[in-house]
Coordinates of C-alpha atoms in Angstrom, one line a residue:
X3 CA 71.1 -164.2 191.0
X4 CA 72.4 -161.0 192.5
X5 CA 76.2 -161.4 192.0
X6 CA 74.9 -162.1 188.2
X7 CA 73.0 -158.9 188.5
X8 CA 75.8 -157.1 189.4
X9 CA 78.1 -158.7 187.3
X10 CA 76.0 -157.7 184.3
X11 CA 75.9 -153.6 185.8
X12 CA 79.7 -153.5 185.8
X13 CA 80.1 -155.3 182.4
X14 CA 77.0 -152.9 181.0
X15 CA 79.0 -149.4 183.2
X16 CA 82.9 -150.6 181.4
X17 CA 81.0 -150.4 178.0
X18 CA 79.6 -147.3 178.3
X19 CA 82.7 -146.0 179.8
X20 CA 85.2 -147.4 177.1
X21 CA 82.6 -146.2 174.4
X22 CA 82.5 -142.6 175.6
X23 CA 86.1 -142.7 175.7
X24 CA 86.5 -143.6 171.9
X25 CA 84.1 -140.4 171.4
X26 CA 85.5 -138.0 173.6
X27 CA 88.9 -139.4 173.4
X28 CA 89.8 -137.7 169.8
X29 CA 87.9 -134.5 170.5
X30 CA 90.2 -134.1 173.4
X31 CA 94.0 -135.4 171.3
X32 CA 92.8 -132.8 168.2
X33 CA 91.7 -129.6 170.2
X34 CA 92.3 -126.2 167.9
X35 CA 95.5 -125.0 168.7
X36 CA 95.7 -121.1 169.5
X37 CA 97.9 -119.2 166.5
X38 CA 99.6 -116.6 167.6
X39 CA 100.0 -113.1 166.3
X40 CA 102.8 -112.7 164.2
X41 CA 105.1 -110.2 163.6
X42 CA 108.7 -109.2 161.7
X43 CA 110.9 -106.5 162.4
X44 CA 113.1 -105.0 159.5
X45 CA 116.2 -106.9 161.1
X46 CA 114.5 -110.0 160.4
X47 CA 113.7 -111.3 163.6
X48 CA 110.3 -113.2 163.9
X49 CA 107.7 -112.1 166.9
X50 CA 104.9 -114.7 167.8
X51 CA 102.8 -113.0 170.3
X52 CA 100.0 -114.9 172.8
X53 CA 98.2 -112.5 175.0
X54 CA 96.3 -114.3 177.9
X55 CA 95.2 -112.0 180.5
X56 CA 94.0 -114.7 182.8
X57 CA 97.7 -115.7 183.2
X58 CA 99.8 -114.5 186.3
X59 CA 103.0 -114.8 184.5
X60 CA 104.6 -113.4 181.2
X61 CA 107.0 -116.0 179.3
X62 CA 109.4 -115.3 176.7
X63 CA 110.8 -117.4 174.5
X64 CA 114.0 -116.5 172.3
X65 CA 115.1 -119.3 169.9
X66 CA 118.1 -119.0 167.9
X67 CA 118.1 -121.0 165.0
X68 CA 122.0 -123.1 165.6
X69 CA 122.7 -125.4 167.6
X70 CA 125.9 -127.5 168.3
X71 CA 125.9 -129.4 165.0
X72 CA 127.6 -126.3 164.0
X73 CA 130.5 -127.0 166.5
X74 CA 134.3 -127.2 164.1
X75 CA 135.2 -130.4 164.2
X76 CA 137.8 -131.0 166.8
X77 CA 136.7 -128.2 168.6
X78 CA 132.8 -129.4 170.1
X79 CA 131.4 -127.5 173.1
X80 CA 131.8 -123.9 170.9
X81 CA 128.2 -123.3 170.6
X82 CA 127.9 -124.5 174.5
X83 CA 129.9 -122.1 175.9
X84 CA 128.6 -119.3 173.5
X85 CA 124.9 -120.3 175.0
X86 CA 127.0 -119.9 178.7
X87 CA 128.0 -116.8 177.8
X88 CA 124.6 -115.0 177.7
X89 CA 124.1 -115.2 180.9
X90 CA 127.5 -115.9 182.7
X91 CA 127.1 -115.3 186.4
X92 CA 124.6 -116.4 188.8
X93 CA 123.7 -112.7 189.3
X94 CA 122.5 -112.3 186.2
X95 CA 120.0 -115.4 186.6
X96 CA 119.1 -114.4 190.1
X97 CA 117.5 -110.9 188.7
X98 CA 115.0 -113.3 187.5
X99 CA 113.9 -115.2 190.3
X100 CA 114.3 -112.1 193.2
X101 CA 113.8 -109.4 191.2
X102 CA 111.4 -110.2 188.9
X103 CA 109.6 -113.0 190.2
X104 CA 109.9 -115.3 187.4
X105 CA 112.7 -118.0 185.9
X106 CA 115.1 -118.3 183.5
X107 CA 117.1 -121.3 181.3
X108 CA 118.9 -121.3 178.9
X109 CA 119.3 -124.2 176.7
X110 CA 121.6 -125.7 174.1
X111 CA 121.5 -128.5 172.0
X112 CA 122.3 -129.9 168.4
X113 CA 119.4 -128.0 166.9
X114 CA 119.2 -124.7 168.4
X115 CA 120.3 -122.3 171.8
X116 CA 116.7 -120.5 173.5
X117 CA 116.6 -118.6 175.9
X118 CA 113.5 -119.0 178.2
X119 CA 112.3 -116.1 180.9
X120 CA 109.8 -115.2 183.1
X121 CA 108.4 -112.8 185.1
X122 CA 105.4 -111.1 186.7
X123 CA 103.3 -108.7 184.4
X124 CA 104.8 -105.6 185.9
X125 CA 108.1 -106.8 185.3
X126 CA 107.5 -107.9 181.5
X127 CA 109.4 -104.7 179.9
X128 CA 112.3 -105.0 182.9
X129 CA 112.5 -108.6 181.3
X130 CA 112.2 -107.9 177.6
X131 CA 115.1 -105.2 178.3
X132 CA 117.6 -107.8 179.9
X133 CA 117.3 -110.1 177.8
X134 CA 118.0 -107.7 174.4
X135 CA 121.6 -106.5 176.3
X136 CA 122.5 -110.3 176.7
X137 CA 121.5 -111.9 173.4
X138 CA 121.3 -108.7 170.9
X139 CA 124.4 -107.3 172.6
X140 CA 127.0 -110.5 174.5
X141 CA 130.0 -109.2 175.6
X142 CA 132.9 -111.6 175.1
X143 CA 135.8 -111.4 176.9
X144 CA 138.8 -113.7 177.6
X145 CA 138.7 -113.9 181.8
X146 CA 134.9 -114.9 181.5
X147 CA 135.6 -117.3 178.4
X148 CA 138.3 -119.3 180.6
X149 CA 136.1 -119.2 183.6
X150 CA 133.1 -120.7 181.1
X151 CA 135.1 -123.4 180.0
X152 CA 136.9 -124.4 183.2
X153 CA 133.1 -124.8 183.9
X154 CA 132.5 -126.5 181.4
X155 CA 135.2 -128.9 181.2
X156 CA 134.6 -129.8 184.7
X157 CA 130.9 -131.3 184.5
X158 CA 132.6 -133.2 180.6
X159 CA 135.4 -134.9 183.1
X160 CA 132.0 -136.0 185.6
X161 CA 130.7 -137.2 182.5
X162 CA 133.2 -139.1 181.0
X163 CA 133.5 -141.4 184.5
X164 CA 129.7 -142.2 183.9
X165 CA 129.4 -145.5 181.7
X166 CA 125.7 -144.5 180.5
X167 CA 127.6 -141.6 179.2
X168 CA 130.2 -143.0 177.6
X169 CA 127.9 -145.4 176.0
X170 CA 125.9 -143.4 174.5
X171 CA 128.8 -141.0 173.0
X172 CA 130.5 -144.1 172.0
X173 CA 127.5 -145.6 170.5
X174 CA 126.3 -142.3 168.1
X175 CA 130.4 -142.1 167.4
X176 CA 130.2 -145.6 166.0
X177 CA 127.2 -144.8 163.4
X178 CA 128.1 -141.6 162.6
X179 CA 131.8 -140.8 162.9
X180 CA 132.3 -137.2 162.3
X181 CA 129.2 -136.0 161.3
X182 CA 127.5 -133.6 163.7
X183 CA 125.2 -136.0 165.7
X184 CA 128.2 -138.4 166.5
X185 CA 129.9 -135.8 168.4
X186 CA 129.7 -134.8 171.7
X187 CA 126.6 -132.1 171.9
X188 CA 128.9 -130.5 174.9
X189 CA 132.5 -131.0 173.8
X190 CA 134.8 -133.5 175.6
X191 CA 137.6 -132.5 177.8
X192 CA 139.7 -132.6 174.9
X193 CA 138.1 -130.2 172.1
X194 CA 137.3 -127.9 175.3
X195 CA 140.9 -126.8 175.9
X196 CA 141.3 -125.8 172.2
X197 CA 138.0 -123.6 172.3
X198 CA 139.4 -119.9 173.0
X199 CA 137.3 -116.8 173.3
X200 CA 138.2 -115.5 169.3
X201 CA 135.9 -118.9 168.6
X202 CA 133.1 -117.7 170.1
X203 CA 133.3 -114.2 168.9
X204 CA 133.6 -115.8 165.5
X205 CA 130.0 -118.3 166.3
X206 CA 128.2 -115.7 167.4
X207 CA 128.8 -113.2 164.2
X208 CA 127.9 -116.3 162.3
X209 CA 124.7 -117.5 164.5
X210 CA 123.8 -115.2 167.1
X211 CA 122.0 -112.6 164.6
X212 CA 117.9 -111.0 164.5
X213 CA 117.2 -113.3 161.3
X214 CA 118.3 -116.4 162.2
X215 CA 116.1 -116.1 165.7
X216 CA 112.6 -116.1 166.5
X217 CA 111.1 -114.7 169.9
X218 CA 107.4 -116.3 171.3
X219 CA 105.9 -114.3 173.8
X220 CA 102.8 -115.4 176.2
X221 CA 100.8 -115.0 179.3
X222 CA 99.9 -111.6 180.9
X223 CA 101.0 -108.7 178.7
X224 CA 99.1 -106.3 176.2
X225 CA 99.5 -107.1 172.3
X226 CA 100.0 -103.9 171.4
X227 CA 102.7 -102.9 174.1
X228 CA 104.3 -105.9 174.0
X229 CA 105.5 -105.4 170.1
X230 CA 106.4 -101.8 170.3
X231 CA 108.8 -103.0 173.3
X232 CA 110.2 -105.8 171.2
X233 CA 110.9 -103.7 168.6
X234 CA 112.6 -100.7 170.5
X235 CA 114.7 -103.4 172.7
X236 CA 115.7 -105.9 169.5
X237 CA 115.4 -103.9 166.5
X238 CA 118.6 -102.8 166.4
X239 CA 120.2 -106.6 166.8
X240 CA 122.0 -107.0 163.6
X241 CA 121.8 -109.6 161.1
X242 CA 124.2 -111.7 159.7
X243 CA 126.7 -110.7 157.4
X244 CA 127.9 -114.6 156.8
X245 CA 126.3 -117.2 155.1
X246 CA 125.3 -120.1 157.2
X247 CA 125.5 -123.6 155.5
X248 CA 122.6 -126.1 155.8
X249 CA 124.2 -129.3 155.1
X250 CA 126.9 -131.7 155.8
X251 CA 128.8 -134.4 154.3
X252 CA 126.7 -137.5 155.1
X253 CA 128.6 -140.3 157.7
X254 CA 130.2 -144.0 155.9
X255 CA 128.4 -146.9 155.9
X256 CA 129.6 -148.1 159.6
X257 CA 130.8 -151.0 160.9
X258 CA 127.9 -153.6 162.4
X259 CA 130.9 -155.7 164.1
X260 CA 130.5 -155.2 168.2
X261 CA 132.7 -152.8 169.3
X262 CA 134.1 -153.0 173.1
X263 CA 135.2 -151.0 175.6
X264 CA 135.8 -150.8 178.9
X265 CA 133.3 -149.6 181.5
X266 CA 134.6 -146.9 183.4
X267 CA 133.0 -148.0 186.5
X268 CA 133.8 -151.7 187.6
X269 CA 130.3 -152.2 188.6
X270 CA 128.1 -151.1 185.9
X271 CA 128.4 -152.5 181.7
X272 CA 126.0 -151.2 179.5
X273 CA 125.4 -152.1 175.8
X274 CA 123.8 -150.2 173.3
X275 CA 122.3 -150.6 169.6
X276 CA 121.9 -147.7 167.4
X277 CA 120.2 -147.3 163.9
X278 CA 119.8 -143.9 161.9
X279 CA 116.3 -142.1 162.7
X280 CA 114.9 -139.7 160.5
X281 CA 114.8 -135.8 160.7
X282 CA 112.4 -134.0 162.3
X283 CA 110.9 -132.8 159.1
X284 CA 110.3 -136.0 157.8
X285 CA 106.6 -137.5 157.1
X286 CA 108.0 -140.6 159.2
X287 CA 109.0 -138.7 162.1
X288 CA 105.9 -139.1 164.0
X289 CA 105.7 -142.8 162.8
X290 CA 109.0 -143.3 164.1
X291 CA 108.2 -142.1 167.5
X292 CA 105.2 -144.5 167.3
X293 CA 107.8 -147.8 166.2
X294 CA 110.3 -146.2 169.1
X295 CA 107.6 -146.9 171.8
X296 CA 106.3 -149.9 170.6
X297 CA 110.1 -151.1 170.6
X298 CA 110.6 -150.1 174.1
X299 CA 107.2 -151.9 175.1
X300 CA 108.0 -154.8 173.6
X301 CA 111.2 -155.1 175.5
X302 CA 110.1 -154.2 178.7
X303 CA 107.5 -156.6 178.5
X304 CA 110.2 -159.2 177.5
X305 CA 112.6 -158.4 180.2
X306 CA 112.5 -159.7 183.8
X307 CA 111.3 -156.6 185.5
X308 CA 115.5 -155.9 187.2
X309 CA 116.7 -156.2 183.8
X310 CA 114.2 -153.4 182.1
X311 CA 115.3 -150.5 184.7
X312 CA 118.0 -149.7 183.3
X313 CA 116.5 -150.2 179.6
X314 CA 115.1 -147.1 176.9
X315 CA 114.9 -146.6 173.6
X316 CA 115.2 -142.7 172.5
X317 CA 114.5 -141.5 169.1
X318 CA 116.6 -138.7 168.6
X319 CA 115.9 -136.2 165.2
X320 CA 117.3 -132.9 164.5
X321 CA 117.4 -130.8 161.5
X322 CA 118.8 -133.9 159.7
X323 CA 118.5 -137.4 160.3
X324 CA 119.0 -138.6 163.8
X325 CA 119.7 -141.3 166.0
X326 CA 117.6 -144.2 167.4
X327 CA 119.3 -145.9 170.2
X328 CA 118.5 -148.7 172.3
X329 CA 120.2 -149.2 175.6
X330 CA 120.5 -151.9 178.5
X331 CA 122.3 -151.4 181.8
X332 CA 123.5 -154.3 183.7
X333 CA 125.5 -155.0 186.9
X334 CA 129.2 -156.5 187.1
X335 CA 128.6 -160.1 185.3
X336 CA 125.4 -159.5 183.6
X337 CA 126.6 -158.5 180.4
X338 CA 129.8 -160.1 178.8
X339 CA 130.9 -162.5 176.3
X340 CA 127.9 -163.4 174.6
X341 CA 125.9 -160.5 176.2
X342 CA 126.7 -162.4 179.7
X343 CA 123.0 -163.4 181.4
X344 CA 121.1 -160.9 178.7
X345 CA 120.8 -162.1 175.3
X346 CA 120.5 -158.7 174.5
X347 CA 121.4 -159.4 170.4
X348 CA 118.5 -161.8 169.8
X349 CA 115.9 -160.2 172.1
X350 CA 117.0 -156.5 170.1
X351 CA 116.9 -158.6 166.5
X352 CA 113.2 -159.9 167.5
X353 CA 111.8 -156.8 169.2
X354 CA 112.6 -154.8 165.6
X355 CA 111.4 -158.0 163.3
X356 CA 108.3 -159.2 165.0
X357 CA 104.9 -157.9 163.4
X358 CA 103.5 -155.1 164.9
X359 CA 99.9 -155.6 166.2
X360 CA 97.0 -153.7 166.3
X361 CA 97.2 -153.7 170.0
X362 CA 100.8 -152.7 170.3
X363 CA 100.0 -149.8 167.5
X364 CA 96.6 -148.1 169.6
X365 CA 98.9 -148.2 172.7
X366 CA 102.0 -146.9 171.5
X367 CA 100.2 -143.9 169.6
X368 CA 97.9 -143.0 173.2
X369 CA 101.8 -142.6 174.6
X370 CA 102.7 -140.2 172.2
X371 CA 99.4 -138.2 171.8
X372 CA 99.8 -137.2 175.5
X373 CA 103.4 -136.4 175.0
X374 CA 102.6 -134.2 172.1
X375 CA 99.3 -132.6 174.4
X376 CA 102.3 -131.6 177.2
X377 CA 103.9 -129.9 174.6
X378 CA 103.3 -125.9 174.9
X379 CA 101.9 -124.3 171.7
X380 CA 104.6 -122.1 171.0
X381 CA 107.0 -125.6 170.5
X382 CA 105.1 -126.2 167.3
X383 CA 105.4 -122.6 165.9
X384 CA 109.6 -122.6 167.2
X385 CA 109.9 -126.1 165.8
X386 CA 108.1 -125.2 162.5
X387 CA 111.2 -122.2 162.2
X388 CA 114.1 -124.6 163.3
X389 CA 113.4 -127.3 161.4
X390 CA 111.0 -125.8 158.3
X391 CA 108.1 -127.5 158.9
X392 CA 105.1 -126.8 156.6
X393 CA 102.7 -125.7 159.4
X394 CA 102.7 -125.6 163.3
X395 CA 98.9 -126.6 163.3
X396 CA 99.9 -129.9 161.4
X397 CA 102.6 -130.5 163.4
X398 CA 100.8 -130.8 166.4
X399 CA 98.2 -132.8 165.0
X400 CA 100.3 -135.1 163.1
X401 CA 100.2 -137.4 166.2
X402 CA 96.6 -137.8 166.1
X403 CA 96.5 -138.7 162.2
X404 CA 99.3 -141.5 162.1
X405 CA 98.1 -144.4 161.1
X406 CA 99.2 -148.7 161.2
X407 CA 100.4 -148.3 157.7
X408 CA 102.7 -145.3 158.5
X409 CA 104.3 -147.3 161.6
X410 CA 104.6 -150.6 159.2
X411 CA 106.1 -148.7 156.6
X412 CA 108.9 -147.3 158.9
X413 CA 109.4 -150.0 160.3
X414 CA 110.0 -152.2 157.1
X415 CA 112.7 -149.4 156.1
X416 CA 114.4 -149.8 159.8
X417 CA 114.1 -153.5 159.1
X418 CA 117.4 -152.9 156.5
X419 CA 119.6 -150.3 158.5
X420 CA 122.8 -151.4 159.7
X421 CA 122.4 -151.6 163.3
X422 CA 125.6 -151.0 165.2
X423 CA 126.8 -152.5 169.0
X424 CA 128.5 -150.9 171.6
X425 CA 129.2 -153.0 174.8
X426 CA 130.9 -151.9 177.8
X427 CA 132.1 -154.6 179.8
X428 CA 133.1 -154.7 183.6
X429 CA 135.6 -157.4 185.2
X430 CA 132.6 -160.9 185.6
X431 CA 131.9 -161.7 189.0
X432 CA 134.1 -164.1 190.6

């Protein structure tokens, strides 16, 4: 009688626990998101201020607006090296750390180049004042350009030995061909050596300009002080004088046969699938982020638990439609004629074809609602500039608000892409 007592306490404790949960639960994934106080200088360039004197640090965040989709063909890793050339010495990144007592980044991908900086309150107008010379002001020069893309070229040649790597550049290749997202975010070892200085001179007067940039500022720094500084360090950073275009010529149907290739390492095959996403603009983004975990679930529930290490499925958008990519690695044997020990063909065909559940749907949205609560506010109000979104406040509820439908809906329209195959094969075990 009292095991059943106690039985009934812990049943009677899980339901008031799971039924708090579903209350407090949305209150927590749909908290009001801060808006910032906005600004624009005559140049164009758009401030987004956050003011937190609680905060022991002071971040900026400098977002350019062009990314390496922008790369000439043949010549990939331009807008790379011009994001390497802000700060081109570890000297100039050390002031951060030692002198300042903060951080700094730089990042570059399809989309966009930002700069991101820290440092201590006292050292916020220090900051603000290096980082105007460097971005407002790069100096370009032939001896530092070489030295960039020997750089450069040297972590493409690591790359180009690593068989996830190849994979995936031979994978987006095979959907996309020649349009932006199929080539290499970084340049190769190839288009590197035909990059010369007069290229990026020639990037940056197109991209590196006030109005096509936006600057976020946050943590421990006074409103009032912290414009006027912006404005005397960056408002004399021109604007463009070129037009910049916004679209390209869409890829050719591709070919669905399997392509292979070899593994550059004896030991290690890999296959990958890839479909065409969506853009990050797009209503179905969100839902396609949602069908993109419920994917990966599926298979890694599906897999012995060796096989599903190596396995992910990313859902890559940009300014225009993306990639979804699904990808196994496998050991010497495992993967060969006939996907080897891993149907991977029919467990991929099933995993994008089988109903989605109710179940599946509340567990793969929980997965993205706290990867869209990690994201800082000022992603939502830099996203809304890079790729036009209608509102920052909607974009970060807009994982809270998708519903079955919208997943089902995607997922019927994924249901007719051409899915392409890309298997790299090592020697089978003997």
């Amino acid at each position: 009688m009292n095991n059943k007592k106690v039985f009934q306490k812990i049943i009677f404790i899980g339901l008031i626990v799971i039924i708090l949960f579903a209350l407090v639960a949305p209150a927590i994934f749909s908290q009001t998101m801060p808006a910032p106080k906005q600004e624009k200088l005559l140049n164009g360039l758009k401030i987004l201020l956050w003011p937190d004197t609680r905060a022991n640090k002071v971040s900026v965040r400098i977002r350019v607006h062009a990314g390496s989709a922008f790369d000439p063909q043949g010549k990939e890793g331009v807008m790379q090296l011009l994001a390497d050339n802000i700060f081109p010495n570890e000297a100039s990144r050390e002031f951060f750390t030692e002198d300042l007592g903060g951080g700094l980044e730089v990042v570059s991908n399809y989309d966009y180049i930002e700069i991101n900086a820290s440092s201590r309150p006292d050292g916020f107008l220090s900051m603000l004042e290096t980082l105007s010379a460097a971005i407002a002001f790069p100096a370009i020069e032939k001896e530092t350009t070489v030295k960039l893309r020997t750089a450069l070229a040297a972590k493409a040649a690591v790359w180009e030995t690593e068989p996830a790597y190849v994979a995936d550049r031979a994978v987006a290749k095979r959907l996309l061909g020649t349009f932006p997202y199929g080539r290499p975010e970084d340049g190769d070892t190839e288009s590197l050596k035909k990059i010369d200085f007069a290229d990026l001179i020639d990037a940056k007067g197109r991209f590196l300009s006030a109005d096509n940039a936006t600057i976020a500022v946050s943590g421990n720094f006074d409103r009032a002080l912290g414009f006027r500084a912006i404005r005397r360090f960056f408002g004399s950073w021109l604007k463009s004088d070129k037009k910049v275009p916004s679209t390209f010529r869409q890829p050719d149907e591709p070919s669905t046969s399997m392509l292979s290739l070899p593994s550059p390492n004896p030991d290690t095959a890999a296959v990958r699938f890839a479909m065409r996403g969506v853009a990050r603009k797009d209503n179905s983004y969100v839902p396609s982020m949602v069908f993109a975990a419920i994917i990966e679930n599926r298979l890694r529930s599906r897999l012995p638990e060796a096989d599903s290490e190596g396995l992910f499925v990313r859902n890559n958008a940009h300014i225009l439609p993306g990639i979804i990519t699904i990808g196994f690695s496998a050991g010497k044997g495992d993967i060969g004629s006939g996907y080897g020990k891993m149907n991977a063909n029919n467990l991929i065909g099933k995993a994008i074809s089988d109903p989605i559940t109710e179940a599946e749907f509340v567990t793969a949205k929980r997965q993205i609602q706290t990867a869209w609560l990690k994201k800082p506010v000022s992603d939502h109000w830099l996203d809304m500039d890079t790729y036009k979104l209608t509102s920052a406040e909607a974009d970060a509820r807009s994982a809270d608000n998708v519903t079955l439908a919208d997943v089902n809906a995607f997922a019927k329209s994924a249901s007719i892409l051409p899915v392409v195959t890309v298997l790299l094969t090592t020697p089978a075990a003997k």
